[in-house]
Coordinates of C-alpha atoms in Angstrom, one line a residue:
Chain A
X1 CA 81.8 73.2 75.9
X2 CA 79.8 73.2 79.4
X3 CA 81.6 69.3 79.4
X4 CA 85.5 70.5 78.6
X5 CA 85.2 73.0 80.6
X6 CA 84.0 71.7 83.9
X7 CA 87.4 69.5 84.6
X8 CA 89.3 73.1 83.7
X9 CA 87.2 74.8 87.1
X10 CA 87.8 72.2 88.9
X11 CA 91.5 72.0 88.7
X12 CA 91.6 75.5 88.8
X13 CA 89.8 75.1 92.1
X14 CA 91.9 72.9 93.2
X15 CA 95.3 75.1 92.2
X16 CA 94.3 78.0 93.9
X17 CA 93.1 76.2 97.2
X18 CA 96.1 77.0 98.9
X19 CA 96.3 80.5 98.4
X20 CA 91.9 80.5 99.4
X21 CA 93.2 78.6 103.0
X22 CA 96.0 80.6 103.7
X23 CA 93.8 84.1 103.0
X24 CA 91.1 82.8 104.5
X25 CA 92.6 81.5 108.3
X26 CA 94.7 84.6 107.9
X27 CA 93.2 87.7 106.6
X28 CA 89.5 87.2 106.6
X29 CA 88.8 85.6 109.5
X30 CA 91.0 88.0 111.5
X31 CA 88.7 90.7 110.1
X32 CA 85.9 89.0 111.8
X33 CA 87.6 88.2 114.6
X34 CA 88.4 92.3 115.1
X35 CA 85.2 93.7 114.2
X36 CA 83.2 90.9 117.1
X37 CA 86.0 91.8 119.2
X38 CA 85.0 95.9 118.9
X39 CA 82.0 94.7 120.4
X40 CA 83.4 93.3 123.7
X41 CA 83.7 94.6 126.9
X42 CA 86.7 94.8 128.6
X43 CA 87.4 94.9 132.2
X44 CA 90.3 95.6 134.5
X45 CA 92.6 92.3 133.7
X46 CA 91.2 90.1 130.5
X47 CA 87.6 90.9 127.9
X48 CA 85.1 88.9 126.6
X49 CA 82.0 88.2 124.7
X50 CA 79.6 90.6 124.5
X51 CA 77.3 93.7 122.5
X52 CA 77.7 96.5 123.1
X53 CA 78.9 100.1 121.0
X54 CA 80.8 101.9 124.3
X55 CA 83.8 101.3 122.2
X56 CA 82.4 102.7 119.1
X57 CA 80.8 105.9 121.3
X58 CA 83.7 106.0 123.0
X59 CA 85.9 106.8 119.7
X60 CA 83.5 108.3 118.4
X61 CA 82.7 111.4 120.6
X62 CA 86.8 111.5 121.4
X63 CA 88.2 114.7 120.5
X64 CA 91.1 113.2 120.5
X65 CA 90.2 110.5 117.2
X66 CA 89.7 113.9 115.1
X67 CA 93.5 114.9 115.8
X68 CA 94.7 111.9 115.2
X69 CA 92.6 111.7 112.0
X70 CA 93.7 115.1 110.9
X71 CA 97.6 114.8 111.2
X72 CA 96.6 111.0 109.9
X73 CA 95.7 112.8 107.1
X74 CA 98.5 115.8 107.0
X75 CA 101.5 112.9 107.2
X76 CA 98.9 110.9 104.0
X77 CA 98.3 113.9 101.9
X78 CA 102.2 115.6 102.0
X79 CA 103.9 112.1 102.0
X80 CA 101.9 111.6 98.8
X81 CA 102.4 114.7 97.3
X82 CA 106.4 114.3 98.0
X83 CA 106.0 110.4 96.6
X84 CA 104.3 111.1 93.6
X85 CA 106.3 114.4 93.0
X86 CA 109.8 112.7 93.0
X87 CA 108.6 109.2 91.8
X88 CA 107.0 110.8 88.8
X89 CA 110.1 112.4 88.0
X90 CA 112.4 109.5 88.9
X91 CA 110.2 107.3 86.1
X92 CA 110.1 109.9 83.2
X93 CA 114.2 110.1 84.0
X94 CA 114.4 106.4 83.5
X95 CA 111.7 105.7 80.9
X96 CA 112.5 108.5 78.8
X97 CA 115.9 109.6 78.6
X98 CA 117.6 106.9 79.5
X99 CA 118.1 105.2 75.8
X100 CA 119.4 101.8 76.7
X101 CA 117.7 98.9 78.1
X102 CA 120.3 97.5 79.8
X103 CA 120.7 100.8 81.4
X104 CA 117.2 101.2 82.3
X105 CA 116.6 97.8 84.0
X106 CA 119.9 98.4 86.1
X107 CA 119.2 101.7 87.1
X108 CA 115.8 101.2 88.2
X109 CA 117.0 97.7 89.9
X110 CA 118.7 100.6 92.1
X111 CA 115.8 102.4 92.9
X112 CA 114.1 99.0 94.5
X113 CA 117.0 97.1 96.2
X114 CA 116.2 99.0 99.3
X115 CA 113.0 98.2 99.4
X116 CA 114.5 94.5 99.9
X117 CA 115.9 95.6 103.0
X118 CA 115.1 96.6 106.3
X119 CA 113.1 99.6 107.4
X120 CA 113.8 99.7 110.9
X121 CA 117.1 100.2 109.9
X122 CA 117.0 102.4 107.1
X123 CA 114.5 105.2 110.0
X124 CA 117.5 104.2 111.9
X125 CA 119.9 105.5 110.1
X126 CA 118.6 108.7 109.8
X127 CA 119.8 109.3 113.5
X128 CA 123.5 110.5 112.5
X129 CA 122.3 112.9 109.6
X130 CA 119.7 114.7 111.5
X131 CA 120.3 114.5 115.1
X132 CA 121.0 117.5 117.8
X133 CA 124.8 117.1 116.5
X134 CA 124.2 115.2 113.1
X135 CA 125.2 116.0 109.5
X136 CA 123.1 118.4 108.6
X137 CA 123.3 120.7 111.4
X138 CA 127.0 120.7 111.6
X139 CA 127.0 121.5 108.2
X140 CA 124.2 124.4 108.5
X141 CA 126.7 126.0 111.1
X142 CA 129.5 124.9 109.5
X143 CA 127.6 127.4 106.8
X144 CA 126.9 130.3 108.7
X145 CA 123.9 129.2 108.3
X146 CA 122.2 128.9 111.5
X147 CA 123.9 129.4 114.6
X148 CA 122.4 126.4 116.8
X149 CA 121.2 123.5 116.1
X150 CA 117.8 123.1 114.1
X151 CA 115.4 120.7 117.3
X152 CA 113.3 120.2 114.4
X153 CA 115.3 118.2 112.2
X154 CA 114.6 114.7 114.2
X155 CA 111.9 113.5 116.0
X156 CA 109.6 115.9 114.4
X157 CA 106.7 115.9 111.9
X158 CA 109.3 116.7 109.3
X159 CA 111.6 113.3 110.2
X160 CA 108.0 111.3 110.3
X161 CA 107.7 112.7 106.2
X162 CA 111.0 112.6 105.1
X163 CA 110.7 108.7 106.2
X164 CA 107.9 108.2 104.6
X165 CA 109.3 109.8 101.4
X166 CA 111.9 107.3 101.8
X167 CA 111.0 104.1 102.4
X168 CA 107.9 104.7 100.3
X169 CA 108.5 106.4 96.8
X170 CA 110.2 103.4 95.0
X171 CA 106.0 102.3 95.3
X172 CA 105.3 105.3 93.1
X173 CA 108.2 104.7 91.1
X174 CA 108.0 100.7 90.5
X175 CA 104.0 101.3 89.0
X176 CA 104.1 104.6 86.8
X177 CA 108.0 103.6 85.2
X178 CA 105.7 100.6 84.6
X179 CA 103.4 101.8 82.6
X180 CA 105.5 104.9 80.5
X181 CA 107.5 101.2 79.2
X182 CA 104.0 100.5 77.7
X183 CA 103.5 104.1 76.2
X184 CA 103.8 103.3 72.2
X185 CA 106.8 106.0 71.3
X186 CA 104.9 106.7 68.1
X187 CA 102.6 108.6 70.1
X188 CA 105.1 110.9 71.3
X189 CA 107.0 111.1 67.8
X190 CA 103.2 112.1 66.5
X191 CA 102.6 114.6 69.2
X192 CA 106.5 116.1 68.3
X193 CA 105.4 116.3 64.5
X194 CA 102.2 117.9 65.6
X195 CA 104.3 120.7 66.9
X196 CA 104.0 119.8 70.5
X197 CA 107.1 120.9 72.4
X198 CA 108.3 118.7 75.2
X199 CA 106.6 120.4 77.9
X200 CA 103.2 119.7 76.0
X201 CA 103.7 116.4 75.2
X202 CA 104.6 116.1 79.1
X203 CA 101.1 117.9 79.8
X204 CA 99.0 116.2 77.1
X205 CA 100.1 112.1 76.2
X206 CA 102.7 110.7 78.8
X207 CA 100.5 112.1 81.7
X208 CA 97.0 111.3 81.0
X209 CA 98.5 107.7 80.1
X210 CA 100.8 107.3 82.6
X211 CA 97.3 108.1 85.3
X212 CA 97.1 104.2 86.7
X213 CA 100.4 103.6 87.1
X214 CA 100.1 106.8 89.2
X215 CA 96.8 105.6 90.9
X216 CA 98.4 102.1 91.5
X217 CA 101.2 103.5 93.0
X218 CA 99.1 106.0 94.9
X219 CA 97.0 103.0 96.4
X220 CA 100.0 102.0 98.2
X221 CA 101.7 105.1 99.5
X222 CA 98.5 106.0 101.1
X223 CA 97.9 103.1 102.8
X224 CA 101.0 102.5 103.5
X225 CA 101.0 106.2 105.4
X226 CA 97.2 105.2 106.8
X227 CA 98.0 102.2 108.8
X228 CA 101.1 102.9 109.7
X229 CA 102.5 102.8 113.1
X230 CA 105.5 102.2 113.5
X231 CA 108.2 104.9 111.9
X232 CA 105.4 107.4 113.4
X233 CA 106.9 106.5 116.8
X234 CA 110.1 106.3 115.7
X235 CA 110.6 109.0 113.9
X236 CA 108.6 112.0 115.8
X237 CA 110.3 109.9 118.7
X238 CA 106.8 109.7 120.2
X239 CA 105.9 112.7 120.4
X240 CA 103.1 112.8 117.9
X241 CA 100.6 110.1 116.8
X242 CA 99.0 108.9 113.6
X243 CA 95.4 106.5 113.6
X244 CA 98.3 103.5 113.9
X245 CA 99.7 104.3 116.5
X246 CA 96.9 105.1 118.8
X247 CA 95.5 101.2 117.9
X248 CA 98.6 99.6 118.9
X249 CA 99.4 101.5 121.9
X250 CA 96.0 100.6 123.4
X251 CA 97.1 97.1 122.5
X252 CA 100.0 97.8 124.7
X253 CA 97.9 98.8 127.4
X254 CA 95.5 94.7 126.1
X255 CA 92.3 97.2 125.8
X256 CA 91.8 94.6 122.8
X257 CA 88.1 95.9 122.5
X258 CA 89.1 99.7 122.1
X259 CA 91.7 98.9 119.7
X260 CA 89.6 96.6 117.7
X261 CA 87.0 99.3 117.5
X262 CA 89.7 101.6 115.8
X263 CA 91.4 98.6 113.7
X264 CA 87.3 98.9 112.0
X265 CA 87.2 102.6 111.7
X266 CA 90.4 102.5 109.8
X267 CA 89.7 99.8 107.6
X268 CA 86.2 101.4 107.2
X269 CA 88.7 104.8 106.2
X270 CA 90.8 102.7 104.1
X271 CA 88.7 100.8 102.4
X272 CA 86.6 103.6 101.4
X273 CA 89.3 105.9 100.1
X274 CA 90.6 102.8 97.9
X275 CA 87.6 102.7 96.5
X276 CA 87.0 106.0 95.3
X277 CA 90.8 105.6 93.6
X278 CA 90.3 102.0 92.1
X279 CA 87.0 103.8 90.8
X280 CA 89.9 104.7 88.5
X281 CA 91.8 102.2 87.4
X282 CA 91.9 98.3 86.8
X283 CA 95.2 96.4 88.4
X284 CA 95.3 93.1 86.4
X285 CA 95.5 94.8 82.9
X286 CA 98.4 97.3 84.2
X287 CA 101.0 94.0 85.2
Chain B
X1 CA 121.9 109.3 67.8
X2 CA 119.6 111.8 68.7
X3 CA 120.5 114.6 70.2
X4 CA 120.2 114.6 74.1
X5 CA 117.2 116.9 74.9
X6 CA 118.1 119.8 77.4
X7 CA 116.1 118.4 80.0
X8 CA 118.3 115.5 80.1
X9 CA 121.3 117.1 82.5
X10 CA 118.7 117.6 85.3
X11 CA 117.1 115.4 84.9
X12 CA 120.3 113.2 85.6
X13 CA 120.5 114.9 88.3
X14 CA 118.0 114.8 90.2
X15 CA 118.0 111.5 89.7
X16 CA 121.0 111.6 91.2
X17 CA 120.3 113.1 94.6
X18 CA 117.2 110.6 94.8
X19 CA 119.8 107.5 94.8
X20 CA 122.1 109.5 97.5
X21 CA 119.0 110.5 99.2
X22 CA 118.3 106.7 99.5
X23 CA 121.7 105.1 99.3
X24 CA 123.5 107.9 101.9
X25 CA 121.5 107.0 105.0
X26 CA 122.3 103.8 105.6
X27 CA 126.0 104.4 104.2
X28 CA 126.3 106.9 106.9
X29 CA 125.7 104.5 109.5
X30 CA 127.8 101.9 107.7
X31 CA 131.1 104.3 107.9
X32 CA 129.5 104.9 111.7
X33 CA 129.7 101.8 113.2
X34 CA 133.5 101.4 112.7
X35 CA 133.7 103.8 115.1
X36 CA 136.1 104.4 118.0
X37 CA 135.3 102.5 121.2
X38 CA 134.0 105.9 122.9
X39 CA 132.0 107.1 119.4
X40 CA 128.6 107.9 119.6
X41 CA 125.7 107.9 117.2
X42 CA 127.2 110.9 115.4
X43 CA 130.5 111.6 113.7
X44 CA 132.8 112.5 114.3
X45 CA 134.4 109.7 114.4
X46 CA 135.7 109.0 117.6
X47 CA 139.2 106.4 116.1
X48 CA 138.1 103.3 114.3
X49 CA 137.4 100.0 115.1
X50 CA 135.1 97.0 114.9
X51 CA 134.5 97.3 118.6
X52 CA 130.9 97.3 117.5
X53 CA 131.0 94.5 116.1
X54 CA 132.5 92.2 117.8
X55 CA 130.2 93.6 121.2
X56 CA 127.3 92.0 118.4
X57 CA 128.7 88.6 119.6
X58 CA 128.3 88.7 123.3
X59 CA 125.5 87.3 124.1
X60 CA 124.9 89.3 127.1
X61 CA 125.8 92.9 125.7
X62 CA 122.6 92.9 123.9
X63 CA 119.9 90.2 124.3
X64 CA 119.3 87.6 122.1
X65 CA 120.4 88.7 118.5
X66 CA 121.7 85.5 117.1
X67 CA 118.3 83.8 118.3
X68 CA 116.6 86.0 116.5
X69 CA 118.8 86.0 113.6
X70 CA 118.2 82.2 113.3
X71 CA 114.9 82.2 114.0
X72 CA 114.3 85.0 111.0
X73 CA 116.3 83.1 108.6
X74 CA 114.4 79.7 108.9
X75 CA 111.1 81.5 108.8
X76 CA 112.6 83.4 105.8
X77 CA 112.9 80.0 103.8
X78 CA 109.9 78.7 105.1
X79 CA 107.6 81.8 103.4
X80 CA 110.0 82.1 100.3
X81 CA 109.5 78.3 99.5
X82 CA 105.8 78.6 100.3
X83 CA 105.5 81.9 98.0
X84 CA 106.8 80.2 95.6
X85 CA 104.8 77.0 95.9
X86 CA 101.5 78.9 96.4
X87 CA 102.2 81.7 93.5
X88 CA 102.7 79.2 90.8
X89 CA 99.8 77.3 92.0
X90 CA 97.7 80.5 91.8
X91 CA 99.1 81.8 88.9
X92 CA 98.1 78.8 87.2
X93 CA 94.7 78.5 88.3
X94 CA 94.0 82.3 87.3
X95 CA 94.7 81.4 83.9
X96 CA 91.7 78.9 83.7
X97 CA 87.9 80.0 84.3
X98 CA 87.0 79.4 87.7
X99 CA 84.2 80.7 89.8
X100 CA 85.1 82.8 92.7
X101 CA 88.3 84.1 90.5
X102 CA 87.0 87.4 90.5
X103 CA 87.3 87.2 94.9
X104 CA 89.7 85.7 95.3
X105 CA 92.0 88.0 93.4
X106 CA 89.8 91.0 95.5
X107 CA 91.6 89.4 98.4
X108 CA 94.3 89.1 97.5
X109 CA 94.3 92.6 96.7
X110 CA 92.8 93.7 99.9
X111 CA 95.2 91.6 101.9
X112 CA 98.1 93.8 100.3
X113 CA 96.4 97.0 101.1
X114 CA 94.8 96.1 104.2
X115 CA 97.3 98.4 107.3
X116 CA 99.3 95.5 108.8
X117 CA 98.6 96.3 112.4
X118 CA 94.7 94.3 111.2
X119 CA 95.9 92.0 110.6
X120 CA 98.8 91.2 113.5
X121 CA 95.8 92.6 115.6
X122 CA 93.5 89.9 114.1
X123 CA 95.4 87.0 114.0
X124 CA 96.4 87.9 117.5
X125 CA 93.1 88.1 119.0
X126 CA 91.7 84.8 116.3
X127 CA 94.4 82.2 118.1
X128 CA 94.2 83.8 121.7
X129 CA 90.6 83.1 121.3
X130 CA 90.9 79.3 119.7
X131 CA 93.3 78.5 123.2
X132 CA 96.5 78.5 120.4
X133 CA 99.6 80.1 121.4
X134 CA 101.0 82.2 119.0
X135 CA 104.4 81.3 117.9
X136 CA 106.8 82.7 115.2
X137 CA 106.7 79.4 112.9
X138 CA 103.1 79.3 113.1
X139 CA 101.2 82.8 113.5
X140 CA 104.0 84.6 112.4
X141 CA 104.1 82.2 109.6
X142 CA 101.0 82.8 108.6
X143 CA 100.4 86.5 109.1
X144 CA 103.4 86.9 107.2
X145 CA 102.5 84.5 103.9
X146 CA 99.4 87.6 103.8
X147 CA 102.1 89.9 102.4
X148 CA 104.4 87.6 100.3
X149 CA 100.9 85.7 98.7
X150 CA 99.5 89.1 97.0
X151 CA 103.2 89.9 95.3
X152 CA 104.1 86.6 94.7
X153 CA 100.0 86.4 93.0
X154 CA 101.0 89.9 91.8
X155 CA 104.5 88.7 89.9
X156 CA 102.7 86.2 88.5
X157 CA 100.5 88.4 86.8
X158 CA 103.3 89.5 85.1
X159 CA 104.9 86.2 84.3
X160 CA 101.6 84.9 82.6
X161 CA 100.5 88.2 80.8
X162 CA 103.7 87.6 78.9
X163 CA 103.8 84.4 78.7
X164 CA 103.3 82.4 74.8
X165 CA 100.5 80.3 74.6
X166 CA 101.6 78.8 71.5
X167 CA 104.6 76.3 73.6
X168 CA 101.8 75.2 75.7
X169 CA 99.9 74.2 72.4
X170 CA 102.8 73.1 70.4
X171 CA 103.3 70.1 73.6
X172 CA 99.1 69.3 73.4
X173 CA 99.4 68.9 69.8
X174 CA 102.8 66.5 70.6
X175 CA 100.9 64.9 73.2
X176 CA 101.6 65.9 76.6
X177 CA 99.6 65.3 79.4
X178 CA 98.1 68.9 81.0
X179 CA 101.0 68.2 84.0
X180 CA 104.0 67.2 81.7
X181 CA 103.5 70.4 79.9
X182 CA 103.4 72.2 83.4
X183 CA 106.3 70.3 84.1
X184 CA 108.6 70.7 81.5
X185 CA 107.6 73.2 78.8
X186 CA 105.7 76.5 81.4
X187 CA 108.0 75.5 84.6
X188 CA 111.1 75.8 82.3
X189 CA 110.2 79.1 81.4
X190 CA 109.3 80.6 84.1
X191 CA 111.7 79.7 85.8
X192 CA 114.2 83.0 86.3
X193 CA 111.0 84.9 87.1
X194 CA 110.5 82.3 90.1
X195 CA 113.7 83.6 91.2
X196 CA 112.6 87.2 91.7
X197 CA 109.1 85.6 93.5
X198 CA 111.2 83.6 95.8
X199 CA 113.5 86.9 96.3
X200 CA 110.2 88.3 97.5
X201 CA 109.4 86.0 99.5
X202 CA 112.6 85.9 101.7
X203 CA 113.1 89.7 101.9
X204 CA 109.7 90.3 102.9
X205 CA 109.6 88.3 105.2
X206 CA 112.9 88.4 106.8
X207 CA 112.1 92.6 107.2
X208 CA 108.9 92.2 108.3
X209 CA 107.7 94.2 111.1
X210 CA 104.4 95.2 111.2
X211 CA 102.3 92.0 110.9
X212 CA 104.6 89.8 112.9
X213 CA 105.0 91.6 116.1
X214 CA 101.7 90.8 117.6
X215 CA 102.1 87.5 116.1
X216 CA 105.7 85.8 116.8
X217 CA 105.0 85.0 120.6
X218 CA 108.3 84.3 123.0
X219 CA 111.0 84.3 120.4
X220 CA 111.5 87.4 118.6
X221 CA 111.8 87.6 114.9
X222 CA 115.2 89.7 113.6
X223 CA 113.3 93.4 113.2
X224 CA 111.7 92.5 116.5
X225 CA 114.5 92.5 118.2
X226 CA 116.6 95.6 116.3
X227 CA 112.6 97.6 117.0
X228 CA 113.4 96.6 120.8
X229 CA 117.1 97.7 120.7
X230 CA 116.3 101.5 119.5
X231 CA 114.5 102.2 123.1
X232 CA 116.7 101.0 124.7
X233 CA 120.5 100.7 123.0
X234 CA 122.3 104.0 122.4
X235 CA 125.5 103.5 120.9
X236 CA 126.7 102.5 117.4
X237 CA 126.0 98.6 118.5
X238 CA 123.4 99.2 116.7
X239 CA 125.3 100.6 113.4
X240 CA 127.0 97.8 113.5
X241 CA 124.2 95.5 113.5
X242 CA 122.0 97.2 111.1
X243 CA 124.8 97.2 108.9
X244 CA 125.5 93.6 109.5
X245 CA 122.2 92.1 108.2
X246 CA 122.1 94.9 105.5
X247 CA 125.0 93.7 104.3
X248 CA 123.3 90.2 104.1
X249 CA 120.1 91.3 103.0
X250 CA 122.1 92.3 99.8
X251 CA 124.3 89.5 99.8
X252 CA 121.1 87.2 99.6
X253 CA 119.6 90.1 96.4
X254 CA 122.8 90.3 94.2
X255 CA 123.1 86.2 94.1
X256 CA 119.7 85.8 93.6
X257 CA 120.1 88.6 90.9
X258 CA 122.8 86.8 89.6
X259 CA 121.6 84.4 89.5
X260 CA 119.1 84.8 86.8
X261 CA 121.3 87.0 84.6
X262 CA 123.2 83.7 84.5
X263 CA 119.5 81.7 83.8
X264 CA 119.0 84.4 80.9
X265 CA 121.7 84.0 79.4
X266 CA 121.7 80.3 79.3
X267 CA 118.3 80.5 78.0
X268 CA 119.1 82.8 75.8
X269 CA 122.3 81.1 73.9
X270 CA 120.4 78.2 74.7
X271 CA 117.4 79.7 72.1

């Protein structure tokens, strides 16, 4: 028995080696490097080995840090809420109201295609809509709803959350749709036969059974928004700061040890959030 | 056929609005990229022309976008091939029990959900300390693989969770070696799904930005070039470039989807 299993373990390892090497060199080592550098000292023009906690002390005592984290969590909560409500509704429609499989697949693909196109272009494409003379403002003025163009449409927190929802709702639709498609339809029939209304079926049968998908989508949206630095910079016009943006600014100023310390704190925050969410679901079972 | 419930129509309208939300902005910039030479970044259209597309072909106007395009294309191909090969190998590996499988899977998932800026910063620092020069084809390539490989691996799990092991058993019973089983039985069956992995590998690399930023060195990939343009280009040439690269992405996506469809149809006919 053990003899028969040994070769299988060996071939298993050989086959997994390339993945392990790539992740080892481009994920594990870089993270260790960041942790190391976070204890180093920066001079005006360089940075070098040292062991001090100054970067952390500065980071954790700065009032800016708290503000930035509050801002980031606000983005995370709002984006998560809208991605979830929209994503769930779309997946619900596809899974339970579209009846032919061909149509389901076609409409599902229609929803996922933007995922394979450029995020930056998708952000840029909001300019003609939200700009001062954009479609939204001119329409509202024409309808007589406002007198002067709204300034908060583009380059604002509103625009940041809008862009997040635009970019990341797909990450909710896909896992939720996937979980919904595996729900045994006879359970719904049973609920209906037992006299449940459509709404009761939704809240008592479908939502509980869809939880794993909701959780996977939520992990994606939360981590993507937590670590983002481009969407916030671009859509806020440089006016808002999130954790990711602070790190990218420090990098731009060549303050690598400070950036590394901020990155470590961000990583720990994200890991705590995910650990809390992962307790609820085993990803491998859901694919 | 069952009568449609009352909730169908509101939901259908909601879905339609969602699709409009997804595609509306990109369609708008596609229209605006045909602005006349005097036109601006917003409506109204100031005449129609292909002026801004022509502008893209003048080197000095907007930096080295064609060089960036060529680099992104080459990088996308490299990432695509490596993603498919490594994902298949790891997918096969995870079907066996090997020590450390759990840890490796955890690492792959971590790679997917780790904030991209950490990969970017870490790879940059690592190469700096090792005395290596960051370059899109070395550090940039590796940084992108940390994003595409986990997707590839998850797709492989999805594929093998639906794979009927009876085919392999049949091949083994007929005397096929493990390699022959993989080569002549497993690979042909999963081939259409591998096109999906390739699609992820190429398009995610072609549009990747956050992880490449600090790892690409002095030669920009296309998304980095476009990102640079957003700060100093205020003409519809930006839209023209956006439209072209989106059309290119769509062409790749649709042709790969068409290949999947054809393979499925052929397989269906043969079976």
